[in-house]
Amino acid sequence: MPSPARIREIPQHESVQPFIDVAWRFNSSDPKWVPPLRHSLTTLLDRDKHPFHHHAEVAYFIAERDGVAVGRIAAIINRLHNEFHNEQTGFFGFFECENDPDTARQLINAASAWLRDRGMERMRGPMNFSTNEECGLLVDGFETRPMIMMPHNPPYYARLMDAAGLEKCRDLLAYWLDDANPPERLVRGLERVLSRTGTTIRSFDMSRFDAEVAAIKEVYNSAWSQNWGFVPMTDAEFAHMAKDLKPVVDPDLCLIAEVDGNPIGFSLALPDLNEALKHLPNGKLLPFGIFRFLWEKRRIRGMRVLTLGFKPGYQHQGIGPAFYVRTLQIGGSKGYTHGEASWILEDNWDMRRPLERMGGRAYKTYRIYETALRE
């Protein structure tokens, strides 16, 4: 039996690099794992640099044994989430751990105690940091590599969650699509829906980047307002995200739906950059990784539809599947051979049924856990 690990909180003035390095310790031997970009992850965790921290409190904990890091966890209070949902929910995220239930329990207890001391009534996760970023623990679908901005973890993590007393809150699904030619009957039906509702769908105009981003932000914060786990993005968060995505977005795959020239919905599909990032085992672009990344980026054949929604009043008119069909058609014409729609709530049949009619299949499951915080 290994000696108990020691859990310590990383002080604000201390580097988070040891916290970041833990991910390589438990995932680098997995050929399906794609290392995160260290620079992006460092910025996300930096309380002074990333706008998420303007409305949040975060603590980083690391588990150590004999001077070696054997686990990590973050405890998160997202004040914007609690104000929006009128609740006192804390979160945990960035979980990594050796295959030892005691170490996992110590980490989860450390996050729970920190949140409880600050008045939180329940803990939910993993969230890195919210539903606007990576979230969920992979519990099914380990045989394939994750797509861009989706998590991946060892299979035993689910057993650690169960042993620590956490319970399932929600499952999130990823759908696989590999046919750029949806059934003609479906295509004709969706064209009739667009005509009946007076809806047109166009691609993002990069020459009007700021105006297009502003229109998308308005749609986003209204379209998802009734969705489980939704947290509105602040102006600073949206600007930060747009800046990060601008160099890699394919404007043809960012679609905006309009009625009488007014945006009422949008969808965003990204080229699966993980196809290129998997060739950077240390997660560093500089100084030499950038050349390998740019070379591999030309060979990307996958895409991920990572967000799709409509303003209230347009959400149940059958327009959503038209986004998927149009994305597949455009992607196929540009050489993309497959795609993923993720994530989708397990009970969101308005999205699941059309995807399955198009030949999509749920091939990965990510789980959100929850526990009450009691003395």
XYZ file of C-alpha atoms in Angstrom:
375
model
C 0.000 0.000 0.000
C 1.419 3.418 -0.920
C 1.772 5.977 1.823
C -1.002 8.618 1.889
C -0.524 11.537 -0.454
C -0.258 15.051 0.920
C -2.749 17.571 -0.484
C -1.708 21.193 -0.667
C -3.240 24.292 -2.195
C -0.996 26.123 -4.632
C -0.601 29.722 -3.381
C -1.558 32.515 -5.759
C 2.031 33.709 -6.138
C 3.313 30.221 -7.019
C 3.669 28.898 -10.568
C 0.894 26.617 -11.823
C 3.298 24.693 -14.054
C 3.516 21.701 -11.646
C -0.303 21.612 -11.698
C -0.227 21.579 -15.514
C 2.492 18.916 -15.697
C 0.342 16.364 -13.823
C -1.716 15.763 -16.980
C 1.329 14.385 -18.812
C 2.101 12.000 -15.939
C -1.186 10.106 -16.318
C -1.999 10.539 -20.012
C 1.213 10.647 -22.053
C 1.291 6.863 -22.513
C -2.223 6.869 -24.003
C -1.950 7.051 -27.824
C -5.436 8.590 -28.011
C -4.624 11.508 -25.689
C -3.881 14.857 -27.339
C -1.679 17.136 -25.209
C -3.175 20.568 -24.562
C -1.281 23.627 -25.691
C 0.661 24.657 -22.612
C 0.461 28.367 -23.389
C -3.338 28.309 -23.743
C -3.780 26.261 -20.577
C -1.442 28.538 -18.612
C -3.468 31.564 -19.719
C -6.749 29.874 -18.794
C -5.512 29.088 -15.284
C -3.965 32.535 -14.745
C -6.182 34.567 -12.412
C -4.804 37.810 -13.830
C -4.972 37.005 -17.553
C -8.171 35.072 -18.280
C -11.512 36.940 -18.029
C -13.281 33.962 -16.423
C -11.580 34.868 -13.155
C -13.246 38.304 -13.132
C -16.439 36.618 -11.901
C -15.021 33.550 -10.192
C -12.929 32.251 -7.321
C -10.613 29.321 -7.992
C -8.291 27.210 -5.848
C -5.741 24.762 -7.255
C -4.848 21.655 -5.224
C -2.076 19.187 -5.924
C -1.487 15.767 -4.365
C 2.147 14.852 -3.671
C 3.925 11.791 -2.347
C 7.655 11.847 -1.651
C 7.977 15.018 -3.672
C 6.197 13.587 -6.734
C 2.835 14.939 -7.939
C 0.249 12.150 -8.021
C -2.949 14.146 -8.625
C -4.593 17.528 -8.983
C -7.997 19.212 -8.780
C -9.410 22.732 -9.016
C -12.257 24.047 -6.850
C -14.362 26.694 -8.586
C -17.009 29.196 -7.559
C -18.530 30.738 -10.665
C -20.481 33.698 -9.295
C -22.100 34.325 -12.682
C -23.476 30.781 -12.737
C -24.950 31.106 -9.251
C -26.499 34.501 -9.977
C -28.006 33.272 -13.244
C -29.437 30.053 -11.759
C -30.156 31.423 -8.278
C -28.277 28.628 -6.540
C -25.146 27.974 -4.512
C -23.284 25.434 -6.608
C -19.532 24.982 -6.612
C -17.578 23.073 -9.223
C -14.473 20.967 -9.530
C -12.332 20.598 -12.608
C -8.931 19.756 -14.113
C -9.043 16.425 -12.269
C -6.088 14.091 -12.773
C -5.105 11.293 -10.416
C -3.149 8.097 -9.975
C -5.194 4.912 -9.854
C -5.688 5.106 -6.092
C -9.143 5.700 -4.557
C -7.648 7.196 -1.397
C -5.748 9.875 -3.304
C -8.810 10.674 -5.406
C -10.973 10.886 -2.298
C -8.474 13.244 -0.644
C -8.487 15.528 -3.696
C -12.279 15.575 -3.946
C -12.577 16.176 -0.207
C -10.150 19.101 -0.436
C -12.234 20.729 -3.178
C -15.474 19.962 -1.281
C -14.194 21.495 1.963
C -12.984 24.631 0.205
C -16.372 25.098 -1.474
C -18.352 24.270 1.672
C -16.377 26.844 3.670
C -17.529 29.457 1.155
C -21.206 28.623 1.446
C -21.680 26.255 -1.489
C -24.455 23.671 -1.104
C -23.429 21.204 -3.821
C -20.434 20.397 -5.997
C -20.625 19.498 -9.664
C -18.029 18.573 -12.237
C -15.685 18.134 -13.876
C -15.844 21.591 -15.430
C -12.748 23.261 -16.871
C -14.088 25.904 -15.903
C -17.714 25.929 -17.088
C -19.954 24.658 -19.876
C -18.330 27.350 -22.028
C -15.066 25.398 -21.865
C -14.205 21.695 -21.662
C -16.463 19.717 -19.357
C -17.373 16.166 -18.496
C -15.490 12.961 -17.718
C -15.162 10.466 -20.551
C -16.928 7.249 -19.501
C -17.467 5.583 -22.898
C -15.649 5.850 -26.211
C -11.995 5.498 -25.199
C -10.974 3.765 -28.414
C -10.951 6.976 -30.466
C -9.081 10.256 -30.101
C -10.986 13.283 -28.772
C -11.822 16.139 -31.102
C -10.762 19.709 -30.518
C -11.828 21.182 -27.147
C -13.184 17.851 -25.879
C -11.694 16.014 -22.879
C -10.037 12.617 -22.683
C -8.993 10.678 -19.585
C -8.017 7.188 -18.384
C -10.952 4.755 -18.006
C -10.305 4.249 -14.290
C -11.248 7.858 -13.483
C -14.940 6.882 -13.480
C -14.239 4.254 -10.814
C -12.475 6.881 -8.713
C -15.541 9.132 -8.922
C -17.835 6.311 -7.858
C -15.563 5.310 -4.981
C -15.499 8.916 -3.749
C -19.298 8.926 -3.512
C -20.031 11.191 -6.467
C -23.233 10.516 -8.404
C -24.230 11.038 -12.003
C -25.801 14.422 -12.702
C -26.003 14.480 -16.516
C -24.473 12.661 -19.476
C -23.220 14.550 -22.521
C -22.995 12.808 -25.889
C -20.791 13.169 -28.938
C -22.231 12.110 -32.301
C -20.110 10.797 -35.171
C -21.009 11.791 -38.750
C -19.161 10.494 -41.798
C -21.546 11.031 -44.710
C -21.321 14.368 -46.514
C -24.428 13.479 -48.523
C -27.473 13.372 -46.226
C -30.606 11.669 -47.564
C -32.120 13.741 -50.360
C -35.551 13.423 -48.785
C -34.212 15.054 -45.608
C -32.514 17.832 -47.570
C -35.716 18.659 -49.464
C -37.713 18.672 -46.236
C -35.313 21.092 -44.576
C -35.360 23.411 -47.580
C -39.137 23.563 -47.222
C -38.723 24.431 -43.527
C -36.339 27.264 -44.386
C -38.751 28.577 -47.007
C -41.763 28.338 -44.698
C -40.008 30.215 -41.884
C -38.404 32.795 -44.177
C -34.960 31.761 -42.953
C -31.729 32.079 -44.872
C -28.383 30.580 -43.845
C -25.090 32.202 -44.755
C -21.434 31.878 -43.810
C -19.486 34.185 -41.488
C -18.114 37.331 -43.166
C -14.504 37.769 -42.013
C -14.381 41.289 -43.501
C -16.971 42.305 -40.851
C -15.374 40.299 -38.053
C -16.254 42.526 -35.075
C -19.855 43.092 -36.203
C -20.359 39.394 -36.893
C -18.952 38.446 -33.467
C -21.280 40.957 -31.776
C -24.290 39.455 -33.589
C -23.269 35.927 -32.609
C -22.799 36.937 -28.966
C -26.344 38.346 -28.866
C -27.734 35.106 -30.278
C -25.594 32.945 -27.995
C -26.605 34.555 -24.722
C -30.299 34.428 -25.600
C -30.397 31.080 -27.417
C -28.849 29.064 -24.597
C -30.466 30.924 -21.692
C -32.862 28.043 -20.911
C -30.311 25.262 -21.353
C -29.065 23.118 -18.499
C -25.796 24.414 -17.075
C -25.708 27.514 -19.266
C -23.682 30.488 -18.105
C -23.846 33.713 -20.155
C -20.493 34.823 -21.478
C -19.295 38.292 -20.554
C -18.087 40.730 -23.197
C -14.510 40.091 -22.085
C -14.895 36.300 -22.286
C -16.496 36.455 -25.714
C -13.771 38.800 -26.999
C -11.093 36.481 -25.610
C -12.687 33.452 -27.258
C -13.066 35.261 -30.594
C -9.405 36.306 -30.502
C -8.331 32.711 -29.847
C -10.523 31.266 -32.597
C -9.887 33.873 -35.300
C -6.629 32.310 -36.575
C -8.104 28.805 -36.817
C -11.780 29.251 -37.689
C -12.951 28.322 -41.169
C -15.540 31.050 -41.942
C -17.353 28.732 -44.351
C -18.142 26.453 -41.398
C -19.495 29.237 -39.186
C -23.131 29.632 -40.242
C -25.587 32.400 -39.364
C -29.354 32.037 -39.795
C -31.298 35.212 -40.557
C -34.924 36.256 -40.917
C -35.449 39.575 -42.726
C -31.722 40.246 -42.360
C -31.731 39.789 -38.564
C -29.601 37.019 -37.013
C -31.772 34.461 -35.219
C -29.351 31.528 -34.891
C -25.853 30.325 -35.587
C -23.679 27.246 -35.602
C -19.917 26.921 -35.401
C -17.856 24.013 -36.664
C -14.091 24.008 -36.261
C -11.506 22.009 -38.162
C -10.343 19.268 -35.812
C -7.030 20.825 -34.837
C -6.287 17.815 -32.655
C -5.272 16.058 -35.871
C -2.312 18.440 -35.936
C -1.808 18.992 -32.204
C -1.355 15.264 -31.566
C 2.067 15.609 -33.199
C 3.253 17.991 -30.436
C 3.886 15.617 -27.509
C 5.102 18.372 -25.184
C 2.183 20.722 -25.952
C 4.503 23.515 -27.088
C 4.243 25.401 -30.369
C 7.445 27.365 -29.849
C 10.149 27.393 -30.895
C 9.910 24.483 -33.351
C 6.483 22.922 -32.838
C 4.799 25.609 -34.921
C 6.366 24.257 -38.121
C 5.123 20.725 -37.504
C 1.684 22.075 -36.555
C 1.343 24.144 -39.735
C 2.453 21.193 -41.849
C -0.034 18.803 -40.255
C -2.822 21.414 -40.250
C -3.061 21.124 -44.039
C -4.017 17.460 -43.703
C -6.978 17.895 -41.341
C -10.013 15.945 -42.519
C -12.287 16.133 -39.480
C -14.457 18.912 -38.070
C -16.435 19.407 -34.880
C -19.770 21.205 -34.621
C -19.298 22.647 -31.157
C -22.241 25.006 -30.842
C -25.636 25.484 -32.463
C -28.663 27.422 -31.290
C -31.498 29.850 -31.951
C -33.086 32.789 -30.257
C -36.304 32.070 -28.314
C -39.214 31.830 -30.698
C -37.165 30.020 -33.336
C -35.957 27.030 -31.304
C -38.666 24.526 -32.198
C -39.305 25.332 -35.840
C -37.132 22.542 -37.236
C -34.364 24.811 -38.486
C -31.574 23.255 -36.401
C -31.041 20.164 -38.565
C -30.554 22.458 -41.572
C -27.380 23.734 -39.904
C -26.022 20.193 -39.641
C -26.918 19.376 -43.231
C -25.398 22.592 -44.568
C -22.241 22.071 -42.510
C -21.832 18.533 -43.852
C -22.368 19.691 -47.420
C -19.896 22.578 -47.149
C -17.387 20.457 -45.272
C -17.604 17.684 -47.849
C -16.954 20.153 -50.662
C -13.810 21.323 -48.843
C -12.362 17.867 -48.307
C -13.559 17.102 -44.790
C -14.496 13.439 -44.563
C -16.043 13.197 -41.101
C -17.359 15.272 -38.246
C -18.529 15.263 -34.668
C -21.492 17.052 -33.123
C -20.744 17.635 -29.461
C -21.700 17.921 -26.848
C -25.421 17.153 -26.716
C -27.400 16.524 -23.550
C -28.622 12.942 -23.254
C -32.258 14.126 -23.069
C -32.043 16.650 -25.928
C -34.057 14.615 -28.408
C -34.775 17.690 -30.546
C -31.132 17.447 -31.620
C -30.494 13.735 -31.214
C -33.301 12.501 -33.493
C -32.316 14.616 -36.533
C -28.674 13.577 -36.131
C -29.671 9.938 -36.109
C -31.872 10.431 -39.172
C -28.772 11.801 -40.891
C -26.833 8.642 -40.043
C -25.098 10.003 -36.951
C -24.383 7.743 -34.001
C -23.581 8.524 -30.389
C -20.030 7.228 -29.978
C -18.726 8.979 -26.861
C -20.305 9.682 -23.473
C -19.075 12.292 -21.016
C -20.447 12.412 -17.470
C -21.042 15.314 -15.106
C -21.025 14.261 -11.444
C -22.603 15.927 -8.431
C -22.602 15.629 -4.648
C -24.278 17.511 -1.824
C -21.924 19.409 0.463
C -22.787 18.562 4.037
C -20.894 19.026 7.278
